[in-house]
CSV table of C-alpha atoms in Angstrom, one decimal:
chain,number,residue,atom,x,y,z
A,1,MET,CA,77.4,-14.8,-10.6
A,2,CYS,CA,76.2,-11.4,-9.6
A,3,SER,CA,72.9,-11.4,-7.7
A,4,ARG,CA,70.3,-8.6,-7.9
A,5,ARG,CA,68.6,-7.3,-4.8
A,6,ARG,CA,65.3,-5.5,-5.1
A,7,HIS,CA,64.8,-2.5,-2.9
A,8,PRO,CA,62.0,-3.3,-0.3
A,9,LEU,CA,60.1,-0.1,-1.1
A,10,LEU,CA,60.2,-0.7,-4.8
A,11,ALA,CA,59.0,-4.3,-4.2
A,12,SER,CA,56.1,-3.0,-2.2
A,13,LEU,CA,55.1,-0.5,-4.9
A,14,LEU,CA,55.3,-3.2,-7.6
A,15,ALA,CA,53.1,-5.5,-5.6
A,16,ALA,CA,50.5,-2.8,-5.1
A,17,LEU,CA,50.5,-2.0,-8.8
A,18,LEU,CA,50.0,-5.7,-9.6
A,19,VAL,CA,47.0,-5.8,-7.3
A,20,VAL,CA,45.5,-2.7,-8.9
A,21,ALA,CA,46.2,-4.1,-12.3
A,22,GLY,CA,44.5,-7.3,-11.4
A,23,LEU,CA,41.4,-5.5,-10.3
A,24,GLY,CA,41.5,-3.6,-13.6
A,25,LEU,CA,41.7,-6.8,-15.6
A,26,ALA,CA,38.9,-8.3,-13.6
A,27,GLY,CA,36.7,-5.3,-14.4
A,28,ALA,CA,35.7,-2.3,-12.3
A,29,PRO,CA,33.0,-2.9,-9.7
A,30,SER,CA,29.6,-2.5,-11.2
A,31,ALA,CA,27.3,0.3,-9.9
A,32,ALA,CA,25.3,-0.8,-6.9
A,33,ALA,CA,21.9,-2.2,-7.7
A,34,ALA,CA,19.0,0.0,-6.8
A,35,THR,CA,17.8,-0.7,-3.3
A,36,PRO,CA,14.1,-1.7,-3.1
A,37,VAL,CA,11.8,0.5,-1.2
A,38,ARG,CA,11.1,-1.3,2.1
A,39,ILE,CA,7.4,-1.2,3.2
A,40,MET,CA,6.2,-2.4,6.7
A,41,PRO,CA,2.5,-3.3,7.1
A,42,LEU,CA,2.0,-2.6,10.8
A,43,GLY,CA,-1.0,-3.4,13.0
A,44,ASP,CA,-3.0,-6.2,14.6
A,45,SER,CA,-4.7,-9.3,13.3
A,46,ILE,CA,-6.6,-7.2,10.6
A,47,THR,CA,-3.1,-6.7,9.1
A,48,GLY,CA,-1.5,-10.0,10.0
A,49,SER,CA,-3.9,-12.9,10.4
A,50,PRO,CA,-4.0,-13.5,7.5
A,51,GLY,CA,-4.3,-9.9,6.3
A,52,CYS,CA,-5.0,-11.0,2.7
A,53,TRP,CA,-5.5,-7.3,1.7
A,54,ARG,CA,-1.6,-7.3,1.7
A,55,SER,CA,-1.5,-10.0,-1.0
A,56,LEU,CA,-4.0,-8.0,-3.1
A,57,LEU,CA,-2.1,-4.8,-2.6
A,58,TRP,CA,1.3,-6.4,-3.4
A,59,ASN,CA,-0.1,-7.8,-6.7
A,60,GLN,CA,-1.8,-4.5,-7.6
A,61,LEU,CA,1.6,-2.7,-7.2
A,62,GLN,CA,3.5,-5.4,-9.1
A,63,ASN,CA,1.0,-5.3,-12.0
A,64,ALA,CA,1.2,-1.5,-12.2
A,65,GLY,CA,5.0,-1.6,-12.5
A,66,TYR,CA,6.0,-1.0,-8.9
A,67,THR,CA,8.4,-3.9,-8.9
A,68,ASP,CA,11.3,-2.4,-6.9
A,69,ILE,CA,9.6,-2.9,-3.5
A,70,ASP,CA,10.0,-5.2,-0.5
A,71,PHE,CA,7.3,-5.8,2.1
A,72,VAL,CA,9.1,-6.2,5.4
A,73,GLY,CA,8.3,-7.4,8.9
A,74,THR,CA,9.4,-10.0,11.5
A,75,LEU,CA,6.2,-12.0,10.8
A,76,ASN,CA,5.4,-14.0,7.6
A,77,ALA,CA,1.8,-15.3,7.2
A,78,GLN,CA,1.5,-17.3,3.9
A,79,SER,CA,-2.2,-18.4,4.1
A,80,CYS,CA,-3.6,-16.2,1.3
A,81,ALA,CA,-4.3,-17.5,-2.1
A,82,LEU,CA,-2.3,-15.0,-4.1
A,83,THR,CA,1.5,-15.3,-4.2
A,84,HIS,CA,3.0,-12.3,-2.6
A,85,ASP,CA,5.7,-10.9,-0.3
A,86,ALA,CA,4.1,-11.9,3.0
A,87,ASP,CA,6.5,-10.2,5.5
A,88,ASN,CA,4.5,-8.0,7.9
A,89,GLU,CA,4.2,-6.6,11.4
A,90,GLY,CA,0.6,-7.5,12.1
A,91,HIS,CA,0.4,-8.9,15.6
A,92,GLY,CA,-2.9,-10.4,16.5
A,93,GLY,CA,-4.5,-9.0,19.7
A,94,PHE,CA,-2.0,-6.2,20.0
A,95,GLN,CA,-2.9,-2.7,21.1
A,96,ALA,CA,-1.2,0.4,19.7
A,97,THR,CA,-1.0,1.7,23.3
A,98,ALA,CA,0.7,-1.4,24.7
A,99,THR,CA,3.0,-1.5,21.7
A,100,ALA,CA,4.1,2.0,22.5
A,101,ASP,CA,4.3,1.6,26.3
A,102,GLN,CA,6.4,-1.6,25.9
A,103,ASN,CA,8.7,0.0,23.3
A,104,LEU,CA,8.2,-3.0,20.9
A,105,LEU,CA,8.5,-1.1,17.7
A,106,PRO,CA,12.2,0.0,17.8
A,107,GLY,CA,13.2,-3.7,17.7
A,108,TRP,CA,11.0,-4.4,14.7
A,109,LEU,CA,12.3,-1.3,12.9
A,110,ALA,CA,15.9,-2.3,13.6
A,111,ALA,CA,15.3,-5.7,12.2
A,112,THR,CA,13.6,-4.6,9.0
A,113,ARG,CA,14.7,-1.0,8.3
A,114,PRO,CA,11.5,0.2,6.5
A,115,ASP,CA,11.2,3.3,4.4
A,116,ILE,CA,7.4,3.4,4.5
A,117,VAL,CA,5.0,2.2,7.2
A,118,VAL,CA,1.5,1.3,6.3
A,119,MET,CA,-0.4,1.3,9.6
A,120,HIS,CA,-3.9,0.0,10.5
A,121,PHE,CA,-3.7,0.0,14.2
A,122,GLY,CA,-6.0,0.8,17.2
A,123,THR,CA,-8.9,-1.6,16.8
A,124,ASN,CA,-8.0,-3.5,19.9
A,125,ASP,CA,-7.6,-0.2,21.8
A,126,VAL,CA,-11.1,0.9,20.6
A,127,TRP,CA,-12.5,-2.5,21.7
A,128,SER,CA,-10.9,-2.0,25.1
A,129,SER,CA,-12.5,1.4,25.4
A,130,ILE,CA,-9.2,3.2,25.6
A,131,ALA,CA,-9.7,7.0,25.2
A,132,PRO,CA,-8.9,8.4,21.7
A,133,ASP,CA,-6.4,10.9,23.4
A,134,THR,CA,-4.5,8.0,24.8
A,135,VAL,CA,-4.4,6.1,21.6
A,136,LEU,CA,-3.3,9.1,19.6
A,137,ALA,CA,-0.5,9.8,22.2
A,138,ALA,CA,0.6,6.2,21.5
A,139,PHE,CA,0.5,7.0,17.7
A,140,THR,CA,2.7,10.0,18.3
A,141,LYS,CA,5.3,7.9,20.2
A,142,LEU,CA,5.3,5.3,17.5
A,143,VAL,CA,5.8,7.9,14.8
A,144,GLY,CA,8.7,9.3,16.8
A,145,GLN,CA,10.3,5.9,17.0
A,146,MET,CA,9.9,5.5,13.3
A,147,ARG,CA,11.6,8.8,12.7
A,148,ALA,CA,14.4,7.9,15.1
A,149,ALA,CA,15.0,4.8,13.0
A,150,ASN,CA,14.7,6.7,9.7
A,151,PRO,CA,14.3,10.5,9.7
A,152,SER,CA,12.7,10.4,6.2
A,153,MET,CA,10.1,7.7,7.2
A,154,LYS,CA,6.8,8.0,5.2
A,155,VAL,CA,3.8,6.9,7.2
A,156,LEU,CA,0.3,6.0,6.0
A,157,VAL,CA,-2.2,5.8,8.8
A,158,ALA,CA,-5.7,4.3,8.4
A,159,GLN,CA,-8.9,5.6,9.6
A,160,LEU,CA,-10.1,2.2,10.9
A,161,ILE,CA,-12.5,-0.1,9.1
A,162,PRO,CA,-15.9,-0.2,10.9
A,163,ILE,CA,-16.3,-3.0,13.4
A,164,ASN,CA,-19.5,-4.3,15.0
A,165,PRO,CA,-18.7,-7.5,16.9
A,166,SER,CA,-21.5,-9.2,18.8
A,167,SER,CA,-19.5,-9.0,22.0
A,168,CYS,CA,-19.0,-5.2,21.9
A,169,ALA,CA,-22.1,-3.1,21.4
A,170,GLU,CA,-20.2,0.1,21.7
A,171,CYS,CA,-17.4,-0.7,19.4
A,172,ALA,CA,-19.0,0.7,16.2
A,173,ALA,CA,-19.6,4.2,17.8
A,174,ARG,CA,-16.2,4.2,19.5
A,175,THR,CA,-14.5,3.6,16.1
A,176,VAL,CA,-16.4,6.5,14.6
A,177,ALA,CA,-15.2,8.8,17.5
A,178,PHE,CA,-11.6,7.6,17.1
A,179,ASN,CA,-11.6,8.0,13.3
A,180,GLN,CA,-12.8,11.6,13.6
A,181,ARG,CA,-9.8,12.5,15.5
A,182,ILE,CA,-7.1,11.0,13.2
A,183,PRO,CA,-7.0,13.7,10.4
A,184,ALA,CA,-6.3,16.6,12.8
A,185,TRP,CA,-3.7,14.5,14.7
A,186,ALA,CA,-1.9,13.6,11.4
A,187,ARG,CA,-1.8,17.3,10.2
A,188,GLY,CA,-0.2,18.2,13.5
A,189,ILE,CA,2.6,15.6,13.3
A,190,SER,CA,3.3,15.5,9.6
A,191,THR,CA,6.5,17.1,8.3
A,192,ALA,CA,7.9,17.7,4.8
A,193,GLN,CA,10.7,15.2,5.5
A,194,SER,CA,8.5,12.6,7.1
A,195,PRO,CA,4.9,13.1,6.0
A,196,VAL,CA,2.0,11.3,7.7
A,197,THR,CA,-0.9,10.6,5.3
A,198,VAL,CA,-4.4,9.5,6.4
A,199,VAL,CA,-6.0,6.8,4.4
A,200,ASP,CA,-9.8,6.5,4.7
A,201,GLN,CA,-10.5,2.8,5.2
A,202,TRP,CA,-13.9,3.6,6.8
A,203,THR,CA,-15.9,5.0,3.9
A,204,GLY,CA,-17.6,2.4,1.8
A,205,PHE,CA,-16.7,-0.5,4.1
A,206,ASP,CA,-19.6,-2.4,5.6
A,207,SER,CA,-18.9,-4.6,8.7
A,208,ALA,CA,-22.0,-6.7,7.8
A,209,THR,CA,-20.9,-7.7,4.3
A,210,ASP,CA,-17.2,-7.0,4.3
A,211,THR,CA,-16.2,-9.0,7.4
A,212,TYR,CA,-16.7,-12.6,8.5
A,213,ASP,CA,-17.2,-11.8,12.2
A,214,GLY,CA,-17.9,-8.1,12.4
A,215,VAL,CA,-14.2,-7.3,12.7
A,216,HIS,CA,-11.9,-9.1,10.3
A,217,PRO,CA,-12.2,-8.6,6.5
A,218,ASN,CA,-13.5,-11.2,4.2
A,219,ALA,CA,-12.7,-11.4,0.5
A,220,SER,CA,-14.7,-8.3,-0.4
A,221,GLY,CA,-13.3,-6.4,2.7
A,222,ASP,CA,-9.7,-7.3,1.7
A,223,ALA,CA,-10.3,-6.0,-1.8
A,224,LYS,CA,-11.7,-2.7,-0.5
A,225,MET,CA,-8.8,-2.3,1.9
A,226,ALA,CA,-6.2,-2.9,-0.8
A,227,ALA,CA,-8.0,-0.5,-3.2
A,228,ARG,CA,-7.8,2.2,-0.5
A,229,TRP,CA,-4.2,1.7,0.3
A,230,TYR,CA,-3.1,1.6,-3.3
A,231,PRO,CA,-3.4,5.3,-4.4
A,232,ALA,CA,-1.7,6.6,-1.3
A,233,LEU,CA,1.1,4.0,-1.3
A,234,SER,CA,1.8,4.2,-5.1
A,235,ALA,CA,2.1,8.0,-4.8
A,236,LEU,CA,5.2,7.4,-2.7
A,237,LEU,CA,6.8,5.0,-5.2
A,238,THR,CA,8.5,5.1,-8.6
A,239,PRO,CA,7.5,2.4,-11.1
A,240,GLY,CA,10.3,-0.1,-11.9
A,241,ASP,CA,8.9,-0.9,-15.3
A,242,PRO,CA,10.8,0.9,-18.1
A,243,GLY,CA,7.7,0.6,-20.3
A,244,ASP,CA,6.0,3.2,-18.1
A,245,PRO,CA,8.5,5.9,-17.4
A,246,GLY,CA,6.0,8.6,-16.5
A,247,GLY,CA,4.3,6.5,-13.8
A,248,PRO,CA,0.7,5.5,-13.5
A,249,GLY,CA,-1.7,8.0,-15.1
A,250,SER,CA,1.1,10.2,-16.5
A,251,GLY,CA,3.0,8.1,-19.1
A,252,GLY,CA,1.5,4.8,-20.1
A,253,CYS,CA,-2.2,5.4,-20.1
A,254,SER,CA,-5.1,7.6,-19.0
A,255,ALA,CA,-8.6,6.7,-17.9
A,256,ALA,CA,-11.7,8.8,-18.3
A,257,PHE,CA,-15.1,8.2,-16.7
A,258,ARG,CA,-18.5,8.7,-18.3
A,259,ALA,CA,-21.9,8.2,-16.5
A,260,VAL,CA,-24.0,6.3,-19.0
A,261,SER,CA,-27.2,6.1,-16.9
A,262,VAL,CA,-28.1,7.1,-13.4
A,263,TRP,CA,-31.1,6.0,-11.3
A,264,GLN,CA,-32.2,6.0,-7.7
A,265,GLY,CA,-29.9,3.5,-6.0
A,266,GLY,CA,-27.4,2.9,-8.8
A,267,TYR,CA,-25.7,3.9,-12.0
A,268,GLN,CA,-23.9,2.6,-15.1
A,269,GLY,CA,-20.5,3.9,-15.9
A,270,GLU,CA,-18.0,3.6,-18.7
A,271,ILE,CA,-14.2,4.0,-18.5
A,272,THR,CA,-12.2,4.8,-21.6
A,273,VAL,CA,-8.6,3.7,-21.4
A,274,THR,CA,-6.2,5.5,-23.7
A,275,ASN,CA,-2.6,4.7,-24.5
A,276,THR,CA,-0.9,8.1,-24.0
A,277,SER,CA,2.3,7.1,-25.8
A,278,SER,CA,2.7,8.4,-29.4
A,279,THR,CA,5.1,5.5,-30.3
A,280,ALA,CA,4.8,2.4,-28.2
A,281,ALA,CA,2.0,0.0,-27.6
A,282,ILE,CA,1.0,-1.2,-24.1
A,283,SER,CA,0.4,-4.9,-23.4
A,284,SER,CA,-1.7,-4.6,-20.2
A,285,TRP,CA,-3.5,-2.0,-18.1
A,286,SER,CA,-5.3,-1.6,-14.8
A,287,VAL,CA,-7.6,1.1,-13.6
A,288,ASN,CA,-8.2,2.0,-10.0
A,289,LEU,CA,-11.6,3.5,-9.4
A,290,THR,CA,-12.3,5.8,-6.5
A,291,LEU,CA,-16.1,5.6,-6.0
A,292,PRO,CA,-18.4,8.0,-4.1
A,293,ALA,CA,-19.1,7.2,-0.5
A,294,GLY,CA,-21.8,4.5,-0.2
A,295,SER,CA,-21.1,3.2,-3.7
A,296,ARG,CA,-19.8,-0.2,-4.7
A,297,LEU,CA,-19.3,-2.2,-8.0
A,298,THR,CA,-21.9,-4.8,-8.7
A,299,GLN,CA,-20.9,-5.8,-12.2
A,300,VAL,CA,-18.0,-5.2,-14.7
A,301,TRP,CA,-17.7,-6.2,-18.3
A,302,ASN,CA,-14.7,-6.0,-20.7
A,303,GLY,CA,-12.5,-6.0,-17.6
A,304,ALA,CA,-11.5,-8.2,-14.6
A,305,PRO,CA,-12.3,-6.6,-11.2
A,306,THR,CA,-10.5,-7.0,-7.9
A,307,GLY,CA,-12.3,-4.8,-5.5
A,308,THR,CA,-12.3,-1.4,-7.1
A,309,THR,CA,-9.3,-2.1,-9.4
A,310,VAL,CA,-10.2,-3.3,-12.9
A,311,ARG,CA,-7.6,-5.0,-15.1
A,312,ASN,CA,-7.9,-5.7,-18.8
A,313,ALA,CA,-9.6,-8.7,-20.0
A,314,GLY,CA,-7.6,-11.4,-21.9
A,315,TRP,CA,-8.4,-9.8,-25.3
A,316,ASN,CA,-8.2,-6.1,-24.8
A,317,GLY,CA,-4.9,-5.6,-22.9
A,318,THR,CA,-2.9,-4.6,-25.9
A,319,VAL,CA,-3.6,-1.0,-27.0
A,320,THR,CA,-1.6,0.6,-29.8
A,321,ALA,CA,0.0,4.0,-29.5
A,322,GLY,CA,-2.7,6.7,-29.2
A,323,ALA,CA,-5.6,4.2,-29.3
A,324,SER,CA,-8.3,3.5,-26.7
A,325,THR,CA,-10.4,0.7,-25.3
A,326,THR,CA,-13.4,0.7,-22.9
A,327,PHE,CA,-14.9,-1.3,-20.1
A,328,GLY,CA,-18.3,-0.8,-18.4
A,329,PHE,CA,-19.7,-1.3,-14.9
A,330,LEU,CA,-22.8,-1.1,-12.8
A,331,ALA,CA,-22.6,0.3,-9.3
A,332,SER,CA,-25.1,0.6,-6.4
A,333,THR,CA,-25.2,3.7,-4.3
A,334,SER,CA,-27.0,4.9,-1.2
A,335,THR,CA,-27.1,8.5,-2.4
A,336,ALA,CA,-29.6,10.4,-4.4
A,337,ALA,CA,-29.9,9.9,-8.2
A,338,ASP,CA,-27.2,12.5,-9.0
A,339,THR,CA,-24.4,12.2,-11.5
A,340,PRO,CA,-21.7,10.2,-9.5
A,341,SER,CA,-18.2,11.6,-9.1
A,342,VAL,CA,-15.8,8.7,-10.0
A,343,THR,CA,-12.1,9.1,-10.2
A,344,ALA,CA,-10.1,6.7,-12.5
A,345,THR,CA,-6.4,6.2,-12.3
A,346,CYS,CA,-4.7,4.1,-15.0
A,347,SER,CA,-1.5,2.1,-14.9
A,348,ALA,CA,0.1,0.4,-18.0
A,349,SER,CA,2.9,-1.9,-19.0
């Protein structure tokens, strides 16, 4: 019987073809899933312990269609009532200056790889009477470390909430002095590739009514902080909800404010929510209100408020194409009885 010998090179080629063919039969690799935007909440105990403003902010973003996000951090505090992504980098008692001096941030960045940092940091530095120049120099070092980890890092930096602890008579004034320096510092360090945005957490926050100890936010303080972070953070994100392709305020719905009545110390407002689609209904909506300084909501009807964000009630979430619905509110104010300037931003799904 005559035997057949296969040439070694031919055998190798045939084997390779079989492997390729096997891959083809199994199906080509699918396109990689979109990578969530990684967001690091960075700071001290106001951010981390328990930092329930993070839970409110997470849920506001989710409800507005920003679902392709991931809060990141080496800590995970789960003591807030709302279910949320609790990863964070809020270290109780930490100073921004010590964090920079000890080069703690690079390790946290390497472990979590954020795209955006949301930073409320410096309260313990203010408490310790560290000079604003020194704290801002630490901020500059921290931002440099963020950019070393990610050249396109987006940074949101808070003007600190007011504090007035019984053990620090000068803390309130020191916080004011520090906050006044932050905007100019941010303008000097911001770049097109890695913008640094200042978020005003001071205005409208009252240490007497919005904290439980003169320093740490209570429920109303958490709601105010989340409401302040939301517009700046959502501006850096793309909604993951296909029902809102244009993003909040530009595709699903719009919100218009009308002052119904104004008096010394307060006013009544009405918000008209309009479905801006010409073809599709929306099933839910939320409106973020930016109120004048010294103003706060005291009552809302036809909507469910969380801080300065108002969501639809159970019966008026569905709005057909081109149609509208309304909700009303009362607000107190410390300013004169002038027509208030209220900005309303709508998100729909």
